[in-house]
Amino acid sequence: MTSTRVLTTMEVEVTMRTLYPAAAALILLIAGCSGTTTPAPTTSSLSSASTAPTTRPSSSASSDPEPTTPGNGSGQGAGAPDDSGRFSYVCSNLNEAVPDVTFTSLAEVWASTEYVRLSSCTASYEGLVPFEPTEDESRIISIAEPNVTPSDGLDAYLTALGLCTRVSDDAASELFGRSSRQMLQAASELCPKAPQGKIIGLWASGERAGDGEYAVASGGLVPGKFHLRKTPPEGCTWSVSASDGSKKASGGAVEGQSGIILEEKDVLTSDKCGIWEKME
């Protein structure tokens, strides 16, 4: 006869406590293999999208590179300031108590906060010796002194540069008035965009004159009605003579401010009167 053994309640509990950890581990293992995927964090997906390649034009390709070397000469045929680094400028002030100032380019002179109070400037050459003019410099020298070889024309070029800096009315009769017509034309070609570019052009074209003697002729003053730009100091005298030397008119400050007529081949002589300018 076969006997059947009945488990007691205590034995069942012991058995369940023994099997429960193994069953729990089996359930976790089955869950891990089921393929369920935890959603990826939002920041991770944005990061992935932001790394997508984007085609953009290179900044260096879209803009001209900055110049890294100085220019090769003053080249002011186009009105550009001297950037060669081969010239310097010593400028005096209308106030004699103010010391002279040195600048390294025309652009510096023109940008000076004291520009309108500068009387005049002297240009100096700081480059290699012997002086070898650029093509533009040679052209300016040829205008200023047609009979001089450009390589020998440094002084002429420095004079033209000086006229391009700043010339006050007080110094105009001396610097502009006594400069040759060729030199004034050279300066006008050299720096047409200077603050005084238009003024230099008036002197170069014969529409302005200072104290001295001037003929109304080719390369001199143009015919027309002239007057004194400002009230001259005491002692102003002037006269107009015909080509044969006969006197046509004369006077002082009052008549000069009212205006005088200059005709072809006339000669204007002015002393202590300041600047004459053609009237429109």
GROMACS .gro file of C-alpha atoms in nm:
model
  280
    1MET     CA    1   0.000   0.000   0.000
    2THR     CA    2   0.140   0.335  -0.103
    3SER     CA    3   0.139   0.608   0.159
    4THR     CA    4   0.087   0.978   0.073
    5ARG     CA    5   0.263   1.241   0.281
    6VAL     CA    6   0.073   1.562   0.348
    7LEU     CA    7   0.287   1.881   0.388
    8THR     CA    8   0.221   2.077   0.694
    9THR     CA    9   0.154   2.449   0.686
   10MET     CA   10   0.496   2.521   0.833
   11GLU     CA   11   0.673   2.325   0.561
   12VAL     CA   12   0.482   2.511   0.288
   13GLU     CA   13   0.588   2.844   0.427
   14VAL     CA   14   0.950   2.735   0.445
   15THR     CA   15   0.937   2.612   0.086
   16MET     CA   16   0.786   2.939  -0.044
   17ARG     CA   17   1.047   3.148   0.134
   18THR     CA   18   1.316   2.936  -0.029
   19LEU     CA   19   1.173   2.959  -0.383
   20TYR     CA   20   1.064   3.329  -0.380
   21PRO     CA   21   1.407   3.490  -0.439
   22ALA     CA   22   1.476   3.262  -0.735
   23ALA     CA   23   1.132   3.334  -0.883
   24ALA     CA   24   1.179   3.708  -0.845
   25ALA     CA   25   1.515   3.695  -1.020
   26LEU     CA   26   1.361   3.491  -1.305
   27ILE     CA   27   1.083   3.747  -1.351
   28LEU     CA   28   1.335   4.038  -1.372
   29LEU     CA   29   1.543   3.845  -1.624
   30ILE     CA   30   1.240   3.785  -1.845
   31ALA     CA   31   1.144   4.154  -1.826
   32GLY     CA   32   1.496   4.264  -1.929
   33CYS     CA   33   1.481   4.048  -2.240
   34SER     CA   34   1.139   4.163  -2.351
   35GLY     CA   35   1.287   4.455  -2.570
   36THR     CA   36   1.120   4.739  -2.382
   37THR     CA   37   1.324   5.062  -2.436
   38THR     CA   38   1.328   5.350  -2.197
   39PRO     CA   39   1.262   5.684  -2.383
   40ALA     CA   40   1.578   5.886  -2.441
   41PRO     CA   41   1.606   6.219  -2.258
   42THR     CA   42   1.490   6.530  -2.455
   43THR     CA   43   1.825   6.703  -2.422
   44SER     CA   44   1.999   6.419  -2.590
   45SER     CA   45   1.780   6.438  -2.901
   46LEU     CA   46   1.832   6.819  -2.929
   47SER     CA   47   2.201   6.768  -2.899
   48SER     CA   48   2.195   6.519  -3.182
   49ALA     CA   49   2.000   6.759  -3.404
   50SER     CA   50   2.236   7.045  -3.331
   51THR     CA   51   2.536   6.852  -3.451
   52ALA     CA   52   2.398   6.824  -3.804
   53PRO     CA   53   2.643   6.988  -4.047
   54THR     CA   54   2.544   7.334  -4.169
   55THR     CA   55   2.699   7.490  -4.476
   56ARG     CA   56   2.796   7.853  -4.419
   57PRO     CA   57   3.024   8.082  -4.620
   58SER     CA   58   3.363   8.139  -4.466
   59SER     CA   59   3.406   8.490  -4.326
   60SER     CA   60   3.752   8.509  -4.473
   61ALA     CA   61   3.620   8.424  -4.815
   62SER     CA   62   3.340   8.679  -4.806
   63SER     CA   63   3.552   8.983  -4.713
   64ASP     CA   64   3.874   9.132  -4.839
   65PRO     CA   65   4.171   9.070  -4.612
   66GLU     CA   66   4.313   9.365  -4.421
   67PRO     CA   67   4.633   9.500  -4.575
   68THR     CA   68   4.936   9.384  -4.385
   69THR     CA   69   5.199   9.597  -4.555
   70PRO     CA   70   5.226   9.973  -4.616
   71GLY     CA   71   5.133  10.122  -4.950
   72ASN     CA   72   5.404  10.174  -5.210
   73GLY     CA   73   5.400  10.552  -5.215
   74SER     CA   74   5.184  10.854  -5.172
   75GLY     CA   75   4.981  10.780  -5.484
   76GLN     CA   76   4.744  11.069  -5.424
   77GLY     CA   77   4.635  11.078  -5.785
   78ALA     CA   78   4.312  10.926  -5.650
   79GLY     CA   79   4.312  11.143  -5.340
   80ALA     CA   80   4.431  10.873  -5.101
   81PRO     CA   81   4.644  10.997  -4.811
   82ASP     CA   82   5.010  10.904  -4.794
   83ASP     CA   83   5.038  10.559  -4.636
   84SER     CA   84   5.389  10.469  -4.742
   85GLY     CA   85   5.552  10.540  -4.407
   86ARG     CA   86   5.836  10.717  -4.589
   87PHE     CA   87   5.739  11.074  -4.500
   88SER     CA   88   5.686  11.273  -4.183
   89TYR     CA   89   5.534  11.615  -4.120
   90VAL     CA   90   5.627  11.880  -3.864
   91CYS     CA   91   5.343  12.128  -3.818
   92SER     CA   92   5.344  12.464  -3.646
   93ASN     CA   93   5.046  12.618  -3.468
   94LEU     CA   94   4.898  12.963  -3.520
   95ASN     CA   95   4.954  13.004  -3.147
   96GLU     CA   96   5.331  13.033  -3.125
   97ALA     CA   97   5.321  12.920  -2.763
   98VAL     CA   98   5.205  12.573  -2.877
   99PRO     CA   99   5.500  12.345  -2.964
  100ASP     CA  100   5.537  12.193  -3.310
  101VAL     CA  101   5.379  11.851  -3.365
  102THR     CA  102   5.511  11.565  -3.578
  103PHE     CA  103   5.278  11.345  -3.784
  104THR     CA  104   5.356  11.030  -3.984
  105SER     CA  105   5.108  11.073  -4.270
  106LEU     CA  106   4.883  11.324  -4.441
  107ALA     CA  107   4.587  11.137  -4.296
  108GLU     CA  108   4.714  11.208  -3.944
  109VAL     CA  109   4.758  11.577  -4.023
  110TRP     CA  110   4.406  11.602  -4.167
  111ALA     CA  111   4.254  11.418  -3.869
  112SER     CA  112   4.428  11.630  -3.607
  113THR     CA  113   4.197  11.802  -3.360
  114GLU     CA  114   4.422  12.107  -3.401
  115TYR     CA  115   4.399  12.105  -3.781
  116VAL     CA  116   4.222  12.441  -3.824
  117ARG     CA  117   4.473  12.599  -3.586
  118LEU     CA  118   4.777  12.475  -3.777
  119SER     CA  119   4.968  12.741  -3.965
  120SER     CA  120   5.173  12.521  -4.199
  121CYS     CA  121   5.368  12.196  -4.212
  122THR     CA  122   5.705  12.090  -4.347
  123ALA     CA  123   5.736  11.747  -4.507
  124SER     CA  124   6.049  11.532  -4.469
  125TYR     CA  125   6.163  11.212  -4.637
  126GLU     CA  126   6.226  10.918  -4.401
  127GLY     CA  127   6.274  10.640  -4.656
  128LEU     CA  128   6.567  10.462  -4.810
  129VAL     CA  129   6.845  10.658  -4.979
  130PRO     CA  130   6.874  10.723  -5.267
  131PHE     CA  131   6.516  10.837  -5.321
  132GLU     CA  132   6.338  10.618  -5.575
  133PRO     CA  133   5.999  10.768  -5.662
  134THR     CA  134   5.696  10.552  -5.734
  135GLU     CA  135   5.507  10.592  -6.059
  136ASP     CA  136   5.258  10.830  -5.896
  137GLU     CA  137   5.533  11.030  -5.728
  138SER     CA  138   5.718  11.061  -6.057
  139ARG     CA  139   5.404  11.196  -6.221
  140ILE     CA  140   5.361  11.463  -5.952
  141ILE     CA  141   5.727  11.565  -5.978
  142SER     CA  142   5.696  11.593  -6.357
  143ILE     CA  143   5.404  11.835  -6.313
  144ALA     CA  144   5.583  12.042  -6.048
  145GLU     CA  145   5.915  12.061  -6.232
  146PRO     CA  146   5.885  11.932  -6.589
  147ASN     CA  147   6.257  11.965  -6.659
  148VAL     CA  148   6.374  11.765  -6.358
  149THR     CA  149   6.438  11.391  -6.359
  150PRO     CA  150   6.192  11.236  -6.110
  151SER     CA  151   6.471  11.066  -5.914
  152ASP     CA  152   6.619  11.413  -5.857
  153GLY     CA  153   6.285  11.568  -5.770
  154LEU     CA  154   6.257  11.485  -5.398
  155ASP     CA  155   6.257  11.851  -5.293
  156ALA     CA  156   5.976  11.927  -5.538
  157TYR     CA  157   5.772  11.635  -5.409
  158LEU     CA  158   5.825  11.741  -5.046
  159THR     CA  159   5.709  12.093  -5.134
  160ALA     CA  160   5.392  11.953  -5.291
  161LEU     CA  161   5.330  11.736  -4.984
  162GLY     CA  162   5.374  12.039  -4.760
  163LEU     CA  163   5.114  12.233  -4.959
  164CYS     CA  164   4.875  11.938  -4.913
  165THR     CA  165   4.891  11.951  -4.534
  166ARG     CA  166   4.749  12.277  -4.401
  167VAL     CA  167   4.812  12.637  -4.509
  168SER     CA  168   4.638  12.907  -4.308
  169ASP     CA  169   4.524  13.235  -4.457
  170ASP     CA  170   4.808  13.402  -4.269
  171ALA     CA  171   5.062  13.187  -4.452
  172ALA     CA  172   4.879  13.157  -4.784
  173SER     CA  173   5.032  13.462  -4.950
  174GLU     CA  174   5.377  13.326  -4.876
  175LEU     CA  175   5.325  12.955  -4.943
  176PHE     CA  176   5.051  12.948  -5.205
  177GLY     CA  177   5.105  13.295  -5.346
  178ARG     CA  178   5.474  13.252  -5.417
  179SER     CA  179   5.452  12.892  -5.541
  180SER     CA  180   5.481  12.840  -5.915
  181ARG     CA  181   5.166  12.757  -6.108
  182GLN     CA  182   5.318  12.417  -6.188
  183MET     CA  183   5.379  12.345  -5.820
  184LEU     CA  184   5.023  12.441  -5.728
  185GLN     CA  185   4.889  12.219  -6.005
  186ALA     CA  186   5.108  11.934  -5.879
  187ALA     CA  187   4.973  11.978  -5.526
  188SER     CA  188   4.617  11.990  -5.660
  189GLU     CA  189   4.676  11.661  -5.842
  190LEU     CA  190   4.846  11.511  -5.539
  191CYS     CA  191   4.569  11.565  -5.284
  192PRO     CA  192   4.234  11.659  -5.440
  193LYS     CA  193   4.049  11.509  -5.142
  194ALA     CA  194   4.244  11.700  -4.878
  195PRO     CA  195   4.045  11.936  -4.652
  196GLN     CA  196   4.197  12.221  -4.852
  197GLY     CA  197   4.182  12.039  -5.185
  198LYS     CA  198   3.936  12.285  -5.341
  199ILE     CA  199   4.133  12.582  -5.212
  200ILE     CA  200   4.455  12.448  -5.365
  201GLY     CA  201   4.260  12.404  -5.689
  202LEU     CA  202   4.160  12.773  -5.688
  203TRP     CA  203   4.521  12.882  -5.651
  204ALA     CA  204   4.630  12.634  -5.918
  205SER     CA  205   4.367  12.756  -6.166
  206GLY     CA  206   4.460  13.123  -6.124
  207GLU     CA  207   4.144  13.219  -5.937
  208ARG     CA  208   4.333  13.325  -5.624
  209ALA     CA  209   4.639  13.539  -5.567
  210GLY     CA  210   4.832  13.676  -5.272
  211ASP     CA  211   5.069  13.964  -5.216
  212GLY     CA  212   5.320  14.000  -5.496
  213GLU     CA  213   5.307  14.053  -5.871
  214TYR     CA  214   5.086  13.844  -6.098
  215ALA     CA  215   5.024  13.856  -6.471
  216VAL     CA  216   4.689  13.777  -6.629
  217ALA     CA  217   4.810  13.521  -6.880
  218SER     CA  218   4.838  13.153  -6.951
  219GLY     CA  219   4.979  12.992  -6.637
  220GLY     CA  220   4.893  13.302  -6.433
  221LEU     CA  221   4.573  13.470  -6.318
  222VAL     CA  222   4.254  13.431  -6.518
  223PRO     CA  223   4.066  13.739  -6.644
  224GLY     CA  224   3.767  13.856  -6.443
  225LYS     CA  225   3.660  14.053  -6.138
  226PHE     CA  226   3.864  13.996  -5.822
  227HIS     CA  227   3.820  14.118  -5.465
  228LEU     CA  228   3.993  14.083  -5.130
  229ARG     CA  229   3.858  13.788  -4.931
  230LYS     CA  230   3.905  13.957  -4.594
  231THR     CA  231   3.955  14.306  -4.460
  232PRO     CA  232   4.330  14.354  -4.491
  233PRO     CA  233   4.551  14.504  -4.224
  234GLU     CA  234   4.642  14.869  -4.236
  235GLY     CA  235   4.879  14.966  -4.515
  236CYS     CA  236   4.724  14.762  -4.801
  237THR     CA  237   4.809  14.900  -5.145
  238TRP     CA  238   4.755  14.754  -5.491
  239SER     CA  239   4.773  14.853  -5.857
  240VAL     CA  240   4.679  14.715  -6.197
  241SER     CA  241   4.906  14.786  -6.495
  242ALA     CA  242   4.856  14.725  -6.865
  243SER     CA  243   5.100  14.524  -7.074
  244ASP     CA  244   5.283  14.844  -7.173
  245GLY     CA  245   5.341  14.932  -6.809
  246SER     CA  246   5.083  15.208  -6.787
  247LYS     CA  247   4.879  15.214  -6.468
  248LYS     CA  248   4.511  15.131  -6.511
  249ALA     CA  249   4.394  15.138  -6.150
  250SER     CA  250   4.521  15.154  -5.794
  251GLY     CA  251   4.387  15.183  -5.441
  252GLY     CA  252   4.374  15.038  -5.093
  253ALA     CA  253   4.157  14.815  -4.879
  254VAL     CA  254   3.821  14.975  -4.957
  255GLU     CA  255   3.858  14.958  -5.335
  256GLY     CA  256   4.009  14.613  -5.312
  257GLN     CA  257   3.710  14.478  -5.122
  258SER     CA  258   3.469  14.636  -5.372
  259GLY     CA  259   3.641  14.454  -5.657
  260ILE     CA  260   3.881  14.521  -5.944
  261ILE     CA  261   3.873  14.417  -6.309
  262LEU     CA  262   4.164  14.220  -6.450
  263GLU     CA  263   4.196  14.177  -6.828
  264GLU     CA  264   4.430  13.978  -7.049
  265LYS     CA  265   4.795  14.081  -7.008
  266ASP     CA  266   4.722  14.300  -6.705
  267VAL     CA  267   4.960  14.280  -6.410
  268LEU     CA  268   4.833  14.291  -6.051
  269THR     CA  269   5.071  14.418  -5.785
  270SER     CA  270   4.962  14.377  -5.423
  271ASP     CA  271   5.129  14.463  -5.092
  272LYS     CA  272   4.994  14.386  -4.745
  273CYS     CA  273   4.647  14.316  -4.886
  274GLY     CA  274   4.612  13.944  -4.821
  275ILE     CA  275   4.429  13.711  -5.058
  276TRP     CA  276   4.256  13.809  -5.380
  277GLU     CA  277   3.981  13.582  -5.514
  278LYS     CA  278   3.785  13.578  -5.835
  279MET     CA  279   3.421  13.670  -5.782
  280GLU     CA  280   3.149  13.447  -5.928
   0.00000   0.00000   0.00000
